[in-house]
PDB file of C-alpha atoms and ligand atoms in Angstrom:
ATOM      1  CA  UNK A   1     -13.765  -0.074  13.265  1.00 57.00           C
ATOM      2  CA  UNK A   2     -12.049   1.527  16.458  1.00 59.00           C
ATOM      3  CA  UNK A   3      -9.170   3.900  16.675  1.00 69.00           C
ATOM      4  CA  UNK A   4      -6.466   2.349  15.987  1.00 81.00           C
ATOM      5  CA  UNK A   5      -6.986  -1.290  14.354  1.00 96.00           C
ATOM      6  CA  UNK A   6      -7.037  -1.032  10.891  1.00 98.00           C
ATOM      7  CA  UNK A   7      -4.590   0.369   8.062  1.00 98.00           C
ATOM      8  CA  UNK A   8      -4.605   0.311   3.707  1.00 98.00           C
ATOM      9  CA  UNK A   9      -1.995  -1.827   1.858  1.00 98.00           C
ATOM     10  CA  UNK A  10      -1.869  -1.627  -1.988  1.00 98.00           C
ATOM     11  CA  UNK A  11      -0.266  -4.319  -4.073  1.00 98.00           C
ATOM     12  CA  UNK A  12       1.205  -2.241  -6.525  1.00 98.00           C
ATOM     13  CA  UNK A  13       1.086  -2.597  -9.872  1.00 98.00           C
ATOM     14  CA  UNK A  14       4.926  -3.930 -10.374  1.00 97.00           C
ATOM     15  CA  UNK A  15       3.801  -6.613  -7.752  1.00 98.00           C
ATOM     16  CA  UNK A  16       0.450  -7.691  -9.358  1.00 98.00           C
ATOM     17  CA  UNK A  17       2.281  -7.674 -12.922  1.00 98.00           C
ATOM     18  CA  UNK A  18       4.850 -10.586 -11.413  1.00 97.00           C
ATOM     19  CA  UNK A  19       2.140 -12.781 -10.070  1.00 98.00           C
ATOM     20  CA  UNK A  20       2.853 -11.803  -6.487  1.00 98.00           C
ATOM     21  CA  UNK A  21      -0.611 -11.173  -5.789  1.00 98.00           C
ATOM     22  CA  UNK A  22      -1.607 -14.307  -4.010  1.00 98.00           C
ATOM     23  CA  UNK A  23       1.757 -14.460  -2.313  1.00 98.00           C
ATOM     24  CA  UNK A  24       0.819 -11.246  -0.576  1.00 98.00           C
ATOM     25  CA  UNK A  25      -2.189 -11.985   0.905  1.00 98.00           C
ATOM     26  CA  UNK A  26      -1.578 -15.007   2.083  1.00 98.00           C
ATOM     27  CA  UNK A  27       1.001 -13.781   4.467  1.00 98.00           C
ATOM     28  CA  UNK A  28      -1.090 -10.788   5.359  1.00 98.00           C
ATOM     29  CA  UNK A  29      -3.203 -13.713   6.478  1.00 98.00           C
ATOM     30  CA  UNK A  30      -1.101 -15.451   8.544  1.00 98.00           C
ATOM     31  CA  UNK A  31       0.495 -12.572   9.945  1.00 98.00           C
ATOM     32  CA  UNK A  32      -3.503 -12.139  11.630  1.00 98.00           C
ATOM     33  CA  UNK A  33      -4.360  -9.182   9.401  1.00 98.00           C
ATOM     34  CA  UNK A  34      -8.237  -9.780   8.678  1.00 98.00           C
ATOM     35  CA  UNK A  35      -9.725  -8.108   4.849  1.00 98.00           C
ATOM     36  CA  UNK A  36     -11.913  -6.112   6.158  1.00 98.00           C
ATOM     37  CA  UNK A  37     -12.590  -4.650   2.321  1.00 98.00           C
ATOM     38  CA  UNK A  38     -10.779  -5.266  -0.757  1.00 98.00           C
ATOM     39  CA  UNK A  39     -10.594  -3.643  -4.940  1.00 98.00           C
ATOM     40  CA  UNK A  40      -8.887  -4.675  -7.690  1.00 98.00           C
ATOM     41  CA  UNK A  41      -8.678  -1.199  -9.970  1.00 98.00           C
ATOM     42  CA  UNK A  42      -6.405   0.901 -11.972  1.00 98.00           C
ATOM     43  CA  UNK A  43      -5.347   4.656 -10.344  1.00 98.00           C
ATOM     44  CA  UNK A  44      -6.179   7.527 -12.871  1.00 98.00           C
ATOM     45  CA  UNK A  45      -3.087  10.018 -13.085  1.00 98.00           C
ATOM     46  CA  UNK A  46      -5.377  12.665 -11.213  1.00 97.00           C
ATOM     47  CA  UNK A  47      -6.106   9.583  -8.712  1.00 97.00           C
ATOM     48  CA  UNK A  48      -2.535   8.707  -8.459  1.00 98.00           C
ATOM     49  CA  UNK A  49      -1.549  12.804  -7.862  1.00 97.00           C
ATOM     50  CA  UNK A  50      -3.834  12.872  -4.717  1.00 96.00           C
ATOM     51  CA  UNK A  51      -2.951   9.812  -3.259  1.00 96.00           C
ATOM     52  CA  UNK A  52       1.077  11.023  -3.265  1.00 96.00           C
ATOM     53  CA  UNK A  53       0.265  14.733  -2.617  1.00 95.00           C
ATOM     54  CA  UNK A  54       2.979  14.983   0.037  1.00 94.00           C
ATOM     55  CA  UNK A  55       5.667  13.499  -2.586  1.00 96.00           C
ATOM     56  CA  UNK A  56       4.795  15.836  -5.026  1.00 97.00           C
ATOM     57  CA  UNK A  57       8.099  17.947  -4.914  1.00 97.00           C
ATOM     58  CA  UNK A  58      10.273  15.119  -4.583  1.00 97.00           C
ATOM     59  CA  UNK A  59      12.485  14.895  -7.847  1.00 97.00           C
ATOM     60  CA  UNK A  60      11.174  11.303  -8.366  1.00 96.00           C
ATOM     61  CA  UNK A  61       6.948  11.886  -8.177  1.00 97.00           C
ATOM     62  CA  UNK A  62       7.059  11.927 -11.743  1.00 97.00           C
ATOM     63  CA  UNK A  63       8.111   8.359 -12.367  1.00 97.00           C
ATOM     64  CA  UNK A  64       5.864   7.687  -8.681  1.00 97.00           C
ATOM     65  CA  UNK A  65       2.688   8.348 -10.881  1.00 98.00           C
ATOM     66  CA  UNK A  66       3.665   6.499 -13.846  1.00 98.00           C
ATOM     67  CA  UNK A  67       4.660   3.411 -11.530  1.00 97.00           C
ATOM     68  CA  UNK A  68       1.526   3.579  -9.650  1.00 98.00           C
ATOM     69  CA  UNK A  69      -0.734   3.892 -12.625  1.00 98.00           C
ATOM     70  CA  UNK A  70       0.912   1.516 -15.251  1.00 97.00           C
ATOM     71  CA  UNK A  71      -1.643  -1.225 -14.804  1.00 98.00           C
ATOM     72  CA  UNK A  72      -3.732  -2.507 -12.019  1.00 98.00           C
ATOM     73  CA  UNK A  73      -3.208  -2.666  -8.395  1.00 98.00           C
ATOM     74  CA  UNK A  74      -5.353  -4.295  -5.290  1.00 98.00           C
ATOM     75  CA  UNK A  75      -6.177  -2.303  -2.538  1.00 98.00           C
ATOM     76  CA  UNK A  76      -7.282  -4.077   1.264  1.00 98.00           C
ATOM     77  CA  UNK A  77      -8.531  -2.603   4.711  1.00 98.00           C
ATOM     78  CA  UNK A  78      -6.567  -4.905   6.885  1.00 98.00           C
ATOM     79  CA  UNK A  79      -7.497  -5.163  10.642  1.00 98.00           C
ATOM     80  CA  UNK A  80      -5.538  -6.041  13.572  1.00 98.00           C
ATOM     81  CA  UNK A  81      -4.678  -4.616  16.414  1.00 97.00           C
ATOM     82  CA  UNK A  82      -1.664  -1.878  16.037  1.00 97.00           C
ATOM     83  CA  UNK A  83      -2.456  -2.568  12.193  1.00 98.00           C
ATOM     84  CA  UNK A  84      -0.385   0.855  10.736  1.00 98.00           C
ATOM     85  CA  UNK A  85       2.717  -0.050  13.347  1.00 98.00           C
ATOM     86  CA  UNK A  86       2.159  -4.220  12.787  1.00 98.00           C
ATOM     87  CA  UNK A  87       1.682  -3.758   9.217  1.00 98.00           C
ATOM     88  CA  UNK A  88       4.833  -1.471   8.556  1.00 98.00           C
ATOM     89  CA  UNK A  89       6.985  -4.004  10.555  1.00 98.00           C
ATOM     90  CA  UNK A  90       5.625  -6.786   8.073  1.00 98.00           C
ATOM     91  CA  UNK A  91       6.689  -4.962   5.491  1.00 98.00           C
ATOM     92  CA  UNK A  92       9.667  -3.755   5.969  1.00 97.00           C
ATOM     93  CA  UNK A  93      11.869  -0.910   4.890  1.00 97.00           C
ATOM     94  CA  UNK A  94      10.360   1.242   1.400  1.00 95.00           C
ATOM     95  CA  UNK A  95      14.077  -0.199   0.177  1.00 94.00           C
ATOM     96  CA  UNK A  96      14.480  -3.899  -0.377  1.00 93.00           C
ATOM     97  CA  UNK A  97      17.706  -3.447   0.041  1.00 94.00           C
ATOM     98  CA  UNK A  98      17.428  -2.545   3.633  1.00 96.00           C
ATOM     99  CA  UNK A  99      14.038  -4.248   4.218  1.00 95.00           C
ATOM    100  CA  UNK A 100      14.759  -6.977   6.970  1.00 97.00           C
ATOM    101  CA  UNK A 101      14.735 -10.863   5.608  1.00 97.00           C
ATOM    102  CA  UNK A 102      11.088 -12.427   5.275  1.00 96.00           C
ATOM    103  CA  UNK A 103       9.125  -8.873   4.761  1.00 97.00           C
ATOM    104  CA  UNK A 104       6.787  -8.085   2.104  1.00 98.00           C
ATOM    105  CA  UNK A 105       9.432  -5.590   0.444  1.00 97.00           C
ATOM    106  CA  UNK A 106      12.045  -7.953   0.492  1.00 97.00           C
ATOM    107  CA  UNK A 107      11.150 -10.694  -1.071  1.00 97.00           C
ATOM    108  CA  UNK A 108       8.676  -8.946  -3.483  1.00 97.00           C
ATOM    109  CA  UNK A 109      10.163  -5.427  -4.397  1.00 95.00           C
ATOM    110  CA  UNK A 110      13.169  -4.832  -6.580  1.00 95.00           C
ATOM    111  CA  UNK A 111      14.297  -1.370  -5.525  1.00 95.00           C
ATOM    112  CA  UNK A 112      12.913   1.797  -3.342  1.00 95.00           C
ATOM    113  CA  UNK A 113      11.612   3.022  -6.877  1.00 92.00           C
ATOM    114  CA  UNK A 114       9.886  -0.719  -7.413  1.00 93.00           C
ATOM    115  CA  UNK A 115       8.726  -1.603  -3.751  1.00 93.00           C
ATOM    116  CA  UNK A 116       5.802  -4.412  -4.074  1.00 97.00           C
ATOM    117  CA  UNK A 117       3.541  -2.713  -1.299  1.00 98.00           C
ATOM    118  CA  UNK A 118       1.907   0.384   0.336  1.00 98.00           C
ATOM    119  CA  UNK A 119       1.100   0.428   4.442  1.00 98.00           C
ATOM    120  CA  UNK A 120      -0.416   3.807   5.455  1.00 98.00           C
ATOM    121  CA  UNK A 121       2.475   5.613   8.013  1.00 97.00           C
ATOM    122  CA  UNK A 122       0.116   6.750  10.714  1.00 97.00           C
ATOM    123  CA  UNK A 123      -3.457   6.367  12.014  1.00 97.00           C
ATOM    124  CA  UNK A 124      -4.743   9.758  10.355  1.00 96.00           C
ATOM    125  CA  UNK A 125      -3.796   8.426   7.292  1.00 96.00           C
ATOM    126  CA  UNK A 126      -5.007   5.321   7.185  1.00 97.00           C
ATOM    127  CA  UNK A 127      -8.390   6.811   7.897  1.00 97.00           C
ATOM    128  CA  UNK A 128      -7.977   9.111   5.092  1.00 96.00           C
ATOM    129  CA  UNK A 129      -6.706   6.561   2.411  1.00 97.00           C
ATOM    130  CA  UNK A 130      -9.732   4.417   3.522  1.00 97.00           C
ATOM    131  CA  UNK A 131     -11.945   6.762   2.755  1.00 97.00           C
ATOM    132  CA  UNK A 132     -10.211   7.879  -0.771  1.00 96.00           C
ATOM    133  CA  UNK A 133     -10.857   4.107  -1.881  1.00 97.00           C
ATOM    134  CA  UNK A 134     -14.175   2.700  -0.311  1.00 98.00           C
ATOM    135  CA  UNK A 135     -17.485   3.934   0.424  1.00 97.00           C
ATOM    136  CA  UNK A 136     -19.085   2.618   4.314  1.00 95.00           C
ATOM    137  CA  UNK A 137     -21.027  -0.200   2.248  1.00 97.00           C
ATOM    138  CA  UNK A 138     -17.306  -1.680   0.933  1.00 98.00           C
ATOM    139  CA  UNK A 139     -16.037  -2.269   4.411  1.00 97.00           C
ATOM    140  CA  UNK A 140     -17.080  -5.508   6.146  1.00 96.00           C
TER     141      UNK A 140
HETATM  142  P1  ATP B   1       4.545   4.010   0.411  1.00 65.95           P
HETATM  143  O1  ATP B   1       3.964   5.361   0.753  1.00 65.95           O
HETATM  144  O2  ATP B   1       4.481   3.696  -1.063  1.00 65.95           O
HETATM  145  O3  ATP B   1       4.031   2.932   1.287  1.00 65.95           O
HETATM  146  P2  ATP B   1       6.766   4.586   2.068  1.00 65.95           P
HETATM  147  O4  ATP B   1       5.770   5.192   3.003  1.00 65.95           O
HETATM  148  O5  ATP B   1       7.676   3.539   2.615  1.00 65.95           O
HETATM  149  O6  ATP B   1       6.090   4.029   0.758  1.00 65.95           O
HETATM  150  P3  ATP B   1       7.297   7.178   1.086  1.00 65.95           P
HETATM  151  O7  ATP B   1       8.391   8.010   1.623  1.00 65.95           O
HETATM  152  O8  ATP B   1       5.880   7.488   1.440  1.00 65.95           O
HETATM  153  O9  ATP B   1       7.664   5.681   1.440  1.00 65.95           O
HETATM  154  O10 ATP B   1       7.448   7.156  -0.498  1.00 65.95           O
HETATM  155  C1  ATP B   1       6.352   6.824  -1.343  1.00 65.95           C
HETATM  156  C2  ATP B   1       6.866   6.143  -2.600  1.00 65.95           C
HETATM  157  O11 ATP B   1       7.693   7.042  -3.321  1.00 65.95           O
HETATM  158  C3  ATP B   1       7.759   4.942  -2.333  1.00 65.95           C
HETATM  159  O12 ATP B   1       7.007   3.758  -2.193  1.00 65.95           O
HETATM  160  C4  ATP B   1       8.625   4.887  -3.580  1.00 65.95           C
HETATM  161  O13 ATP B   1       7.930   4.251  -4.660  1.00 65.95           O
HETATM  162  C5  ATP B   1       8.787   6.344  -3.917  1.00 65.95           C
HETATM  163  N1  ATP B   1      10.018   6.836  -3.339  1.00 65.95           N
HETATM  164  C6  ATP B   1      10.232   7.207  -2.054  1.00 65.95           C
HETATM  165  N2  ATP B   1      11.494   7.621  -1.871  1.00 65.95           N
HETATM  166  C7  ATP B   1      12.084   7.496  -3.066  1.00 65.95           C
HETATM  167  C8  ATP B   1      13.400   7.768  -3.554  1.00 65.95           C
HETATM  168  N3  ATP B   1      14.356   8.240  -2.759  1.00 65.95           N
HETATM  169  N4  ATP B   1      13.648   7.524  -4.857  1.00 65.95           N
HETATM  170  C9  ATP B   1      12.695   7.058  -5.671  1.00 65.95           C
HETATM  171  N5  ATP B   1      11.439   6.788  -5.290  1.00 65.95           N
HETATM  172  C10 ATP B   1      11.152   7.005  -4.012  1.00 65.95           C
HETATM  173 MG1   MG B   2       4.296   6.593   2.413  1.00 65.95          MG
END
């Protein structure tokens, strides 16, 4: 995969507990995203911790853990070209309430707290986050 084509969404676990699972990826897909690896797994607290080191002085990373490890959650490579830029615009806002109209936060998260989806913010980390969840022989 080249510089800048590919980024990591998770479909957190408030999303995959409503059933929005399959609503998700079928818009990834028609928005031209292709898998290019995909999990279905449950983040350990110490797993959880690492992933949201940069929040981890914020007043709310305590109830950021316990959201992101209260069940399962699917994590995707997606490809495309501009994928962290293309991806965040299909998403939307980390607020529903201020998420445009037809994006992923929208019409699947309830508040900033409860936001369906993850897109990685910058090239960097999207490298990074790929390699925190997949090994070379996971990504296709
Ligand atoms: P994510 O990293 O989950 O894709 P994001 O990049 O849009 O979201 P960040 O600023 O990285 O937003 O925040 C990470 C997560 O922390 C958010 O998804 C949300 O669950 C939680 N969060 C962020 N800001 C707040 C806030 N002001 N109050 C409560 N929770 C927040
Ligand atoms: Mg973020």
């Amino acid at each position: 995969m080249t510089k800048n084509n590919f980024t990591l969404t998770l479909i957190k676990p408030y999303a995959v507990e409503h059933g929005y699972v399959g609503h998700i990826l079928a818009r990834i897909n028609e928005a031209g995203f292709r898998i290019s690896a995909m999990k279905y797994t449950q983040l350990s607290r110490e797993q959880a911790e690492a992933f949201y080191e940069v929040h981890r002085n914020e007043g709310f990373f305590g109830r950021l853990i316990e959201f992101m490890t209260k069940g399962p959650l699917v994590v995707a490579l997606l490809e495309k070209e501009n994928a962290v830029g293309s991806y965040r615009r299909l998403i939307g806002a980390t607020d529903p309430d201020k998420a445009e109209d037809g994006t992923l936060r929208k019409l699947f998260g309830a508040s900033v707290e409860l936001n369906a989806v993850h897109g990685s913010d910058s090239d960097e980390n999207a490298r990074r986050e790929a390699a925190f969840f997949f090994s070379r022989l996971e990504i296709f």
